[in-house]
PDB file of C-alpha atoms in Angstrom:
ATOM      1  CA  UNK A  12     100.928 118.444  92.814  1.00  0.00           C
ATOM      2  CA  UNK A  13     104.304 119.808  93.849  1.00  0.00           C
ATOM      3  CA  UNK A  14     104.417 122.225  96.725  1.00  0.00           C
ATOM      4  CA  UNK A  15     106.523 125.423  96.578  1.00  0.00           C
ATOM      5  CA  UNK A  16     108.755 124.176  99.403  1.00  0.00           C
ATOM      6  CA  UNK A  17     109.823 121.214  97.233  1.00  0.00           C
ATOM      7  CA  UNK A  18     112.513 123.324  95.569  1.00  0.00           C
ATOM      8  CA  UNK A  19     114.586 120.365  94.385  1.00  0.00           C
ATOM      9  CA  UNK A  20     111.628 118.605  92.799  1.00  0.00           C
ATOM     10  CA  UNK A  21     110.343 121.841  91.324  1.00  0.00           C
ATOM     11  CA  UNK A  22     113.671 122.565  89.661  1.00  0.00           C
ATOM     12  CA  UNK A  23     113.820 119.052  88.225  1.00  0.00           C
ATOM     13  CA  UNK A  24     110.304 118.910  86.869  1.00  0.00           C
ATOM     14  CA  UNK A  25     110.546 122.431  85.444  1.00  0.00           C
ATOM     15  CA  UNK A  26     112.963 121.122  82.796  1.00  0.00           C
ATOM     16  CA  UNK A  27     111.088 117.891  82.085  1.00  0.00           C
ATOM     17  CA  UNK A  28     110.295 118.948  78.491  1.00  0.00           C
ATOM     18  CA  UNK A  29     113.983 118.674  77.655  1.00  0.00           C
ATOM     19  CA  UNK A  30     114.817 115.516  79.592  1.00  0.00           C
ATOM     20  CA  UNK A  31     113.078 112.165  78.956  1.00  0.00           C
ATOM     21  CA  UNK A  32     114.074 110.846  82.382  1.00  0.00           C
ATOM     22  CA  UNK A  33     112.486 113.814  84.101  1.00  0.00           C
ATOM     23  CA  UNK A  34     109.381 113.468  81.941  1.00  0.00           C
ATOM     24  CA  UNK A  35     109.038 109.899  83.183  1.00  0.00           C
ATOM     25  CA  UNK A  36     109.617 111.023  86.762  1.00  0.00           C
ATOM     26  CA  UNK A  37     107.004 113.749  86.439  1.00  0.00           C
ATOM     27  CA  UNK A  38     104.545 111.238  84.963  1.00  0.00           C
ATOM     28  CA  UNK A  39     105.184 108.750  87.789  1.00  0.00           C
ATOM     29  CA  UNK A  40     104.777 111.420  90.476  1.00  0.00           C
ATOM     30  CA  UNK A  41     101.366 112.423  89.200  1.00  0.00           C
ATOM     31  CA  UNK A  42     100.160 108.994  88.079  1.00  0.00           C
ATOM     32  CA  UNK A  43     100.989 107.158  91.273  1.00  0.00           C
ATOM     33  CA  UNK A  44     100.952 110.026  93.747  1.00  0.00           C
ATOM     34  CA  UNK A  45     104.517 109.305  94.815  1.00  0.00           C
ATOM     35  CA  UNK A  46     105.524 110.568  98.250  1.00  0.00           C
ATOM     36  CA  UNK A  47     107.654 113.682  97.777  1.00  0.00           C
ATOM     37  CA  UNK A  48     109.716 113.266 100.913  1.00  0.00           C
ATOM     38  CA  UNK A  49     111.147 109.996  99.553  1.00  0.00           C
ATOM     39  CA  UNK A  50     112.341 111.796  96.431  1.00  0.00           C
ATOM     40  CA  UNK A  51     113.759 114.669  98.470  1.00  0.00           C
ATOM     41  CA  UNK A  52     115.696 112.322 100.740  1.00  0.00           C
ATOM     42  CA  UNK A  53     117.259 110.551  97.771  1.00  0.00           C
ATOM     43  CA  UNK A  54     118.406 113.755  96.087  1.00  0.00           C
ATOM     44  CA  UNK A  55     119.562 115.462  99.269  1.00  0.00           C
ATOM     45  CA  UNK A  56     121.549 112.398 100.389  1.00  0.00           C
ATOM     46  CA  UNK A  57     123.224 112.039  97.003  1.00  0.00           C
ATOM     47  CA  UNK A  58     124.069 115.726  96.924  1.00  0.00           C
ATOM     48  CA  UNK A  59     125.720 115.505 100.350  1.00  0.00           C
ATOM     49  CA  UNK A  60     127.589 112.351  99.303  1.00  0.00           C
ATOM     50  CA  UNK A  61     129.323 114.274  96.512  1.00  0.00           C
ATOM     51  CA  UNK A  62     131.354 116.094  99.156  1.00  0.00           C
ATOM     52  CA  UNK A  63     132.148 113.044 101.299  1.00  0.00           C
ATOM     53  CA  UNK A  64     135.694 111.687 101.160  1.00  0.00           C
ATOM     54  CA  UNK A  65     135.161 109.273 104.044  1.00  0.00           C
ATOM     55  CA  UNK A  66     132.138 108.862 106.300  1.00  0.00           C
ATOM     56  CA  UNK A  67     132.885 109.407 109.980  1.00  0.00           C
ATOM     57  CA  UNK A  68     130.705 106.616 111.383  1.00  0.00           C
ATOM     58  CA  UNK A  69     129.457 103.302 110.134  1.00  0.00           C
ATOM     59  CA  UNK A  70     125.911 104.318 110.986  1.00  0.00           C
ATOM     60  CA  UNK A  71     126.303 107.179 108.489  1.00  0.00           C
ATOM     61  CA  UNK A  72     126.939 104.591 105.751  1.00  0.00           C
ATOM     62  CA  UNK A  73     123.847 102.668 106.853  1.00  0.00           C
ATOM     63  CA  UNK A  74     121.819 105.890 106.903  1.00  0.00           C
ATOM     64  CA  UNK A  75     122.962 106.707 103.374  1.00  0.00           C
ATOM     65  CA  UNK A  76     121.610 103.325 102.286  1.00  0.00           C
ATOM     66  CA  UNK A  77     118.302 104.106 103.974  1.00  0.00           C
ATOM     67  CA  UNK A  78     118.113 107.587 102.441  1.00  0.00           C
ATOM     68  CA  UNK A  79     118.882 106.389  98.924  1.00  0.00           C
ATOM     69  CA  UNK A  80     118.213 102.706  98.236  1.00  0.00           C
ATOM     70  CA  UNK A  81     115.407 102.228 100.762  1.00  0.00           C
ATOM     71  CA  UNK A  82     113.597 105.307  99.500  1.00  0.00           C
ATOM     72  CA  UNK A  83     113.832 104.035  95.925  1.00  0.00           C
ATOM     73  CA  UNK A  84     112.228 100.800  97.098  1.00  0.00           C
ATOM     74  CA  UNK A  85     109.477 102.689  98.949  1.00  0.00           C
ATOM     75  CA  UNK A  86     108.727 104.529  95.710  1.00  0.00           C
ATOM     76  CA  UNK A  87     108.800 101.290  93.720  1.00  0.00           C
ATOM     77  CA  UNK A  88     106.240  99.786  96.095  1.00  0.00           C
ATOM     78  CA  UNK A  89     104.073 102.876  95.728  1.00  0.00           C
ATOM     79  CA  UNK A  90     104.003 102.447  91.945  1.00  0.00           C
ATOM     80  CA  UNK A  91     102.243  99.107  92.444  1.00  0.00           C
ATOM     81  CA  UNK A  92      99.893 100.534  95.037  1.00  0.00           C
ATOM     82  CA  UNK A  93     101.582  99.225  98.186  1.00  0.00           C
ATOM     83  CA  UNK A  94     101.769 101.589 101.140  1.00  0.00           C
ATOM     84  CA  UNK A  95     101.998  99.655 104.372  1.00  0.00           C
ATOM     85  CA  UNK A  96     104.415  99.539 107.265  1.00  0.00           C
ATOM     86  CA  UNK A  97     105.278  95.831 107.026  1.00  0.00           C
ATOM     87  CA  UNK A  98     106.383  96.175 103.396  1.00  0.00           C
ATOM     88  CA  UNK A  99     108.352  99.316 104.200  1.00  0.00           C
ATOM     89  CA  UNK A 100     110.202  97.494 106.987  1.00  0.00           C
ATOM     90  CA  UNK A 101     111.360  94.854 104.488  1.00  0.00           C
ATOM     91  CA  UNK A 102     112.328  97.561 101.987  1.00  0.00           C
ATOM     92  CA  UNK A 103     114.233  99.421 104.705  1.00  0.00           C
ATOM     93  CA  UNK A 104     116.316  96.346 105.545  1.00  0.00           C
ATOM     94  CA  UNK A 105     117.098  95.719 101.887  1.00  0.00           C
ATOM     95  CA  UNK A 106     118.088  99.351 101.372  1.00  0.00           C
ATOM     96  CA  UNK A 107     120.412  99.475 104.365  1.00  0.00           C
ATOM     97  CA  UNK A 108     122.031  96.176 103.379  1.00  0.00           C
ATOM     98  CA  UNK A 109     122.520  97.250  99.773  1.00  0.00           C
ATOM     99  CA  UNK A 110     123.806 100.666 100.834  1.00  0.00           C
ATOM    100  CA  UNK A 111     126.545  99.036 102.910  1.00  0.00           C
ATOM    101  CA  UNK A 112     127.448  96.623 100.121  1.00  0.00           C
ATOM    102  CA  UNK A 113     127.523  99.449  97.587  1.00  0.00           C
ATOM    103  CA  UNK A 114     130.092 101.192  99.779  1.00  0.00           C
ATOM    104  CA  UNK A 115     132.207  98.027  99.760  1.00  0.00           C
ATOM    105  CA  UNK A 116     131.847  97.557  96.014  1.00  0.00           C
ATOM    106  CA  UNK A 117     133.076 101.106  95.455  1.00  0.00           C
ATOM    107  CA  UNK A 118     136.273 100.566  97.493  1.00  0.00           C
ATOM    108  CA  UNK A 119     138.588 100.280  94.510  1.00  0.00           C
ATOM    109  CA  UNK A 120     137.095 103.134  92.515  1.00  0.00           C
ATOM    110  CA  UNK A 121     136.901 105.484  95.477  1.00  0.00           C
ATOM    111  CA  UNK A 122     140.518 104.746  96.339  1.00  0.00           C
ATOM    112  CA  UNK A 123     141.523 105.996  92.874  1.00  0.00           C
ATOM    113  CA  UNK A 124     139.698 109.231  93.752  1.00  0.00           C
ATOM    114  CA  UNK A 125     141.585 109.606  97.052  1.00  0.00           C
ATOM    115  CA  UNK A 126     138.510 108.494  99.002  1.00  0.00           C
ATOM    116  CA  UNK A 127     137.957 105.693 101.496  1.00  0.00           C
ATOM    117  CA  UNK A 128     134.740 103.643 101.547  1.00  0.00           C
ATOM    118  CA  UNK A 129     135.525 102.289 105.026  1.00  0.00           C
ATOM    119  CA  UNK A 130     134.082 104.763 107.578  1.00  0.00           C
ATOM    120  CA  UNK A 131     136.526 106.394 109.972  1.00  0.00           C
ATOM    121  CA  UNK A 132     135.380 104.536 113.078  1.00  0.00           C
ATOM    122  CA  UNK A 133     135.868 101.105 111.489  1.00  0.00           C
ATOM    123  CA  UNK A 134     139.050 102.235 109.739  1.00  0.00           C
ATOM    124  CA  UNK A 135     140.522 103.250 113.106  1.00  0.00           C
ATOM    125  CA  UNK A 136     139.326 100.020 114.732  1.00  0.00           C
ATOM    126  CA  UNK A 137     140.983  97.845 112.076  1.00  0.00           C
ATOM    127  CA  UNK A 138     143.957 100.129 111.272  1.00  0.00           C
ATOM    128  CA  UNK A 139     142.885 100.851 107.704  1.00  0.00           C
ATOM    129  CA  UNK A 140     144.351 103.896 105.946  1.00  0.00           C
ATOM    130  CA  UNK A 141     144.727 104.946 102.324  1.00  0.00           C
ATOM    131  CA  UNK A 142     148.191 103.367 102.349  1.00  0.00           C
ATOM    132  CA  UNK A 143     146.568 100.170 103.601  1.00  0.00           C
ATOM    133  CA  UNK A 144     144.171 100.226 100.662  1.00  0.00           C
ATOM    134  CA  UNK A 145     146.909 100.741  98.103  1.00  0.00           C
ATOM    135  CA  UNK A 146     149.167  98.006  99.565  1.00  0.00           C
ATOM    136  CA  UNK A 147     146.253  95.577  99.771  1.00  0.00           C
ATOM    137  CA  UNK A 148     145.204  96.318  96.205  1.00  0.00           C
ATOM    138  CA  UNK A 149     148.737  95.915  94.879  1.00  0.00           C
ATOM    139  CA  UNK A 150     149.068  92.606  96.716  1.00  0.00           C
ATOM    140  CA  UNK A 151     145.813  91.365  95.180  1.00  0.00           C
ATOM    141  CA  UNK A 152     147.293  91.920  91.729  1.00  0.00           C
ATOM    142  CA  UNK A 153     151.032  91.313  92.191  1.00  0.00           C
ATOM    143  CA  UNK A 154     152.968  89.047  94.537  1.00  0.00           C
ATOM    144  CA  UNK A 155     155.577  91.162  96.403  1.00  0.00           C
ATOM    145  CA  UNK A 156     159.168  90.021  95.779  1.00  0.00           C
ATOM    146  CA  UNK A 157     160.553  91.407  99.032  1.00  0.00           C
ATOM    147  CA  UNK A 158     160.047  89.768 102.445  1.00  0.00           C
ATOM    148  CA  UNK A 159     159.326  93.061 104.202  1.00  0.00           C
ATOM    149  CA  UNK A 160     156.889  94.086 101.486  1.00  0.00           C
ATOM    150  CA  UNK A 161     155.209  90.698 101.733  1.00  0.00           C
ATOM    151  CA  UNK A 162     154.679  91.183 105.461  1.00  0.00           C
ATOM    152  CA  UNK A 163     153.307  94.703 104.917  1.00  0.00           C
ATOM    153  CA  UNK A 164     151.020  93.469 102.163  1.00  0.00           C
ATOM    154  CA  UNK A 165     149.723  90.587 104.278  1.00  0.00           C
ATOM    155  CA  UNK A 166     149.088  92.944 107.191  1.00  0.00           C
ATOM    156  CA  UNK A 167     147.269  95.426 104.952  1.00  0.00           C
ATOM    157  CA  UNK A 168     145.126  92.727 103.378  1.00  0.00           C
ATOM    158  CA  UNK A 169     144.174  91.337 106.780  1.00  0.00           C
ATOM    159  CA  UNK A 170     143.255  94.789 108.137  1.00  0.00           C
ATOM    160  CA  UNK A 171     141.072  95.543 105.114  1.00  0.00           C
ATOM    161  CA  UNK A 172     139.583  92.037 105.215  1.00  0.00           C
ATOM    162  CA  UNK A 173     138.552  92.467 108.851  1.00  0.00           C
ATOM    163  CA  UNK A 174     136.881  95.815 108.185  1.00  0.00           C
ATOM    164  CA  UNK A 175     135.159  94.382 105.104  1.00  0.00           C
ATOM    165  CA  UNK A 176     133.913  91.351 107.038  1.00  0.00           C
ATOM    166  CA  UNK A 177     132.417  93.526 109.769  1.00  0.00           C
ATOM    167  CA  UNK A 178     130.557  95.667 107.238  1.00  0.00           C
ATOM    168  CA  UNK A 179     129.455  92.614 105.250  1.00  0.00           C
ATOM    169  CA  UNK A 180     128.156  90.895 108.387  1.00  0.00           C
ATOM    170  CA  UNK A 181     125.856  93.811 109.179  1.00  0.00           C
ATOM    171  CA  UNK A 182     124.687  94.020 105.564  1.00  0.00           C
ATOM    172  CA  UNK A 183     124.027  90.282 105.693  1.00  0.00           C
ATOM    173  CA  UNK A 184     121.949  90.680 108.862  1.00  0.00           C
ATOM    174  CA  UNK A 185     119.668  93.225 107.177  1.00  0.00           C
ATOM    175  CA  UNK A 186     119.312  91.313 103.907  1.00  0.00           C
ATOM    176  CA  UNK A 187     118.570  87.982 105.566  1.00  0.00           C
ATOM    177  CA  UNK A 188     116.071  89.602 107.920  1.00  0.00           C
ATOM    178  CA  UNK A 189     114.352  91.039 104.845  1.00  0.00           C
ATOM    179  CA  UNK A 190     114.349  87.567 103.288  1.00  0.00           C
ATOM    180  CA  UNK A 191     112.752  86.115 106.432  1.00  0.00           C
ATOM    181  CA  UNK A 192     110.040  88.802 106.401  1.00  0.00           C
ATOM    182  CA  UNK A 193     109.385  88.984 102.653  1.00  0.00           C
ATOM    183  CA  UNK A 194     106.086  87.103 103.021  1.00  0.00           C
ATOM    184  CA  UNK A 195     104.647  90.267 104.612  1.00  0.00           C
ATOM    185  CA  UNK A 196     104.965  92.029 101.236  1.00  0.00           C
ATOM    186  CA  UNK A 197     101.925  91.525  98.953  1.00  0.00           C
ATOM    187  CA  UNK A 198     102.630  89.411  95.874  1.00  0.00           C
ATOM    188  CA  UNK A 199     102.366  92.350  93.473  1.00  0.00           C
ATOM    189  CA  UNK A 200     105.170  94.092  95.359  1.00  0.00           C
ATOM    190  CA  UNK A 201     107.656  91.211  95.299  1.00  0.00           C
ATOM    191  CA  UNK A 202     109.287  92.238  91.991  1.00  0.00           C
ATOM    192  CA  UNK A 203     110.225  95.520  93.699  1.00  0.00           C
ATOM    193  CA  UNK A 204     112.510  93.505  95.995  1.00  0.00           C
ATOM    194  CA  UNK A 205     114.643  92.046  93.179  1.00  0.00           C
ATOM    195  CA  UNK A 206     117.667  94.237  94.051  1.00  0.00           C
ATOM    196  CA  UNK A 207     118.074  92.130  97.201  1.00  0.00           C
ATOM    197  CA  UNK A 208     119.115  89.210  94.985  1.00  0.00           C
ATOM    198  CA  UNK A 209     122.097  91.201  93.692  1.00  0.00           C
ATOM    199  CA  UNK A 210     123.136  92.011  97.249  1.00  0.00           C
ATOM    200  CA  UNK A 211     122.947  88.396  98.386  1.00  0.00           C
ATOM    201  CA  UNK A 212     124.947  87.301  95.362  1.00  0.00           C
ATOM    202  CA  UNK A 213     127.651  89.881  96.107  1.00  0.00           C
ATOM    203  CA  UNK A 214     127.813  88.667  99.715  1.00  0.00           C
ATOM    204  CA  UNK A 215     128.452  85.142  98.429  1.00  0.00           C
ATOM    205  CA  UNK A 216     131.136  86.466  96.098  1.00  0.00           C
ATOM    206  CA  UNK A 217     132.854  88.196  99.017  1.00  0.00           C
ATOM    207  CA  UNK A 218     132.817  84.988 101.031  1.00  0.00           C
ATOM    208  CA  UNK A 219     134.324  83.067  98.107  1.00  0.00           C
ATOM    209  CA  UNK A 220     137.404  85.318  98.161  1.00  0.00           C
ATOM    210  CA  UNK A 221     137.596  85.448 101.971  1.00  0.00           C
ATOM    211  CA  UNK A 222     136.374  89.061 102.086  1.00  0.00           C
ATOM    212  CA  UNK A 223     139.165  90.384  99.870  1.00  0.00           C
ATOM    213  CA  UNK A 224     137.112  93.324  98.631  1.00  0.00           C
ATOM    214  CA  UNK A 225     139.831  94.235  96.110  1.00  0.00           C
ATOM    215  CA  UNK A 226     140.140  90.740  94.642  1.00  0.00           C
ATOM    216  CA  UNK A 227     140.489  90.916  90.825  1.00  0.00           C
ATOM    217  CA  UNK A 228     137.322  88.858  90.390  1.00  0.00           C
ATOM    218  CA  UNK A 229     135.384  91.613  92.181  1.00  0.00           C
ATOM    219  CA  UNK A 230     137.033  94.712  90.747  1.00  0.00           C
ATOM    220  CA  UNK A 231     138.078  93.313  87.346  1.00  0.00           C
ATOM    221  CA  UNK A 232     141.408  92.213  85.936  1.00  0.00           C
ATOM    222  CA  UNK A 233     143.000  89.044  84.594  1.00  0.00           C
ATOM    223  CA  UNK A 234     141.642  86.252  82.413  1.00  0.00           C
ATOM    224  CA  UNK A 235     140.878  83.920  85.325  1.00  0.00           C
ATOM    225  CA  UNK A 236     139.029  86.724  87.075  1.00  0.00           C
ATOM    226  CA  UNK A 237     137.036  87.422  83.918  1.00  0.00           C
ATOM    227  CA  UNK A 238     135.987  83.788  83.728  1.00  0.00           C
ATOM    228  CA  UNK A 239     134.845  83.799  87.351  1.00  0.00           C
ATOM    229  CA  UNK A 240     132.949  87.037  86.783  1.00  0.00           C
ATOM    230  CA  UNK A 241     131.131  85.503  83.794  1.00  0.00           C
ATOM    231  CA  UNK A 242     130.069  82.519  85.896  1.00  0.00           C
ATOM    232  CA  UNK A 243     128.812  84.849  88.596  1.00  0.00           C
ATOM    233  CA  UNK A 244     126.824  86.873  86.104  1.00  0.00           C
ATOM    234  CA  UNK A 245     125.192  83.714  84.785  1.00  0.00           C
ATOM    235  CA  UNK A 246     124.425  82.671  88.343  1.00  0.00           C
ATOM    236  CA  UNK A 247     122.905  86.064  89.072  1.00  0.00           C
ATOM    237  CA  UNK A 248     120.729  85.885  85.952  1.00  0.00           C
ATOM    238  CA  UNK A 249     119.463  82.489  87.103  1.00  0.00           C
ATOM    239  CA  UNK A 250     118.695  83.778  90.616  1.00  0.00           C
ATOM    240  CA  UNK A 251     116.916  86.866  89.270  1.00  0.00           C
ATOM    241  CA  UNK A 252     114.840  84.712  86.936  1.00  0.00           C
ATOM    242  CA  UNK A 253     113.912  82.321  89.727  1.00  0.00           C
ATOM    243  CA  UNK A 254     112.945  85.194  92.003  1.00  0.00           C
ATOM    244  CA  UNK A 255     110.835  86.770  89.272  1.00  0.00           C
ATOM    245  CA  UNK A 256     108.962  83.509  88.684  1.00  0.00           C
ATOM    246  CA  UNK A 257     108.535  82.419  92.308  1.00  0.00           C
ATOM    247  CA  UNK A 258     108.131  85.815  93.972  1.00  0.00           C
ATOM    248  CA  UNK A 259     110.699  84.964  96.674  1.00  0.00           C
ATOM    249  CA  UNK A 260     114.410  85.698  96.947  1.00  0.00           C
TER     250      UNK A 260
END
């Protein structure tokens, strides 16, 4: 049962009669004996993230992935009765990798909110600013008609591409290490690892556009981009189906 100190969980479950999602959460907590600290970490991390305009350090982005995505995976494993360190290590790698990729995927949207998904330390290293983001995004959609603007756009795109590649490389390291170690997860827990497939597919999509994180095919826009996005969705459906059937990603 919930302890008094679990104020966040207590406040959520107290209104479960009026919210079907919370009813399901309450049922899962009591049916599977879900670990409360995983739930607390998720909610606390997401609450803090609401106030973040730009993370200071790259490791903060990785930690956010651990606190949110990894903890969801720990809970998913618990629902199928898996509570062991080896499985949690795989889930941790997947969560960190997906957390980093989620930050990259949000680049365009967060820019429209005056936020930067590239942490300050990497932004400084690669000379990425909000102006850089806007110039790079504009260049991904429209070809500049002025030589000076073309040079600025090319410089902005390269700066953002370098920062994106560095983040993607670290995400790739975690996801591929999870893939190498997935055999340590019992068969009944393999479906819990399906989100890794989406991350690996997004990594491939980034590589296809040379790490242009604001490419129309990744953020939407244009008929050709829509066609590419449809092909990627079909490819993802195939990969998810294969993973579901084989138990490996």
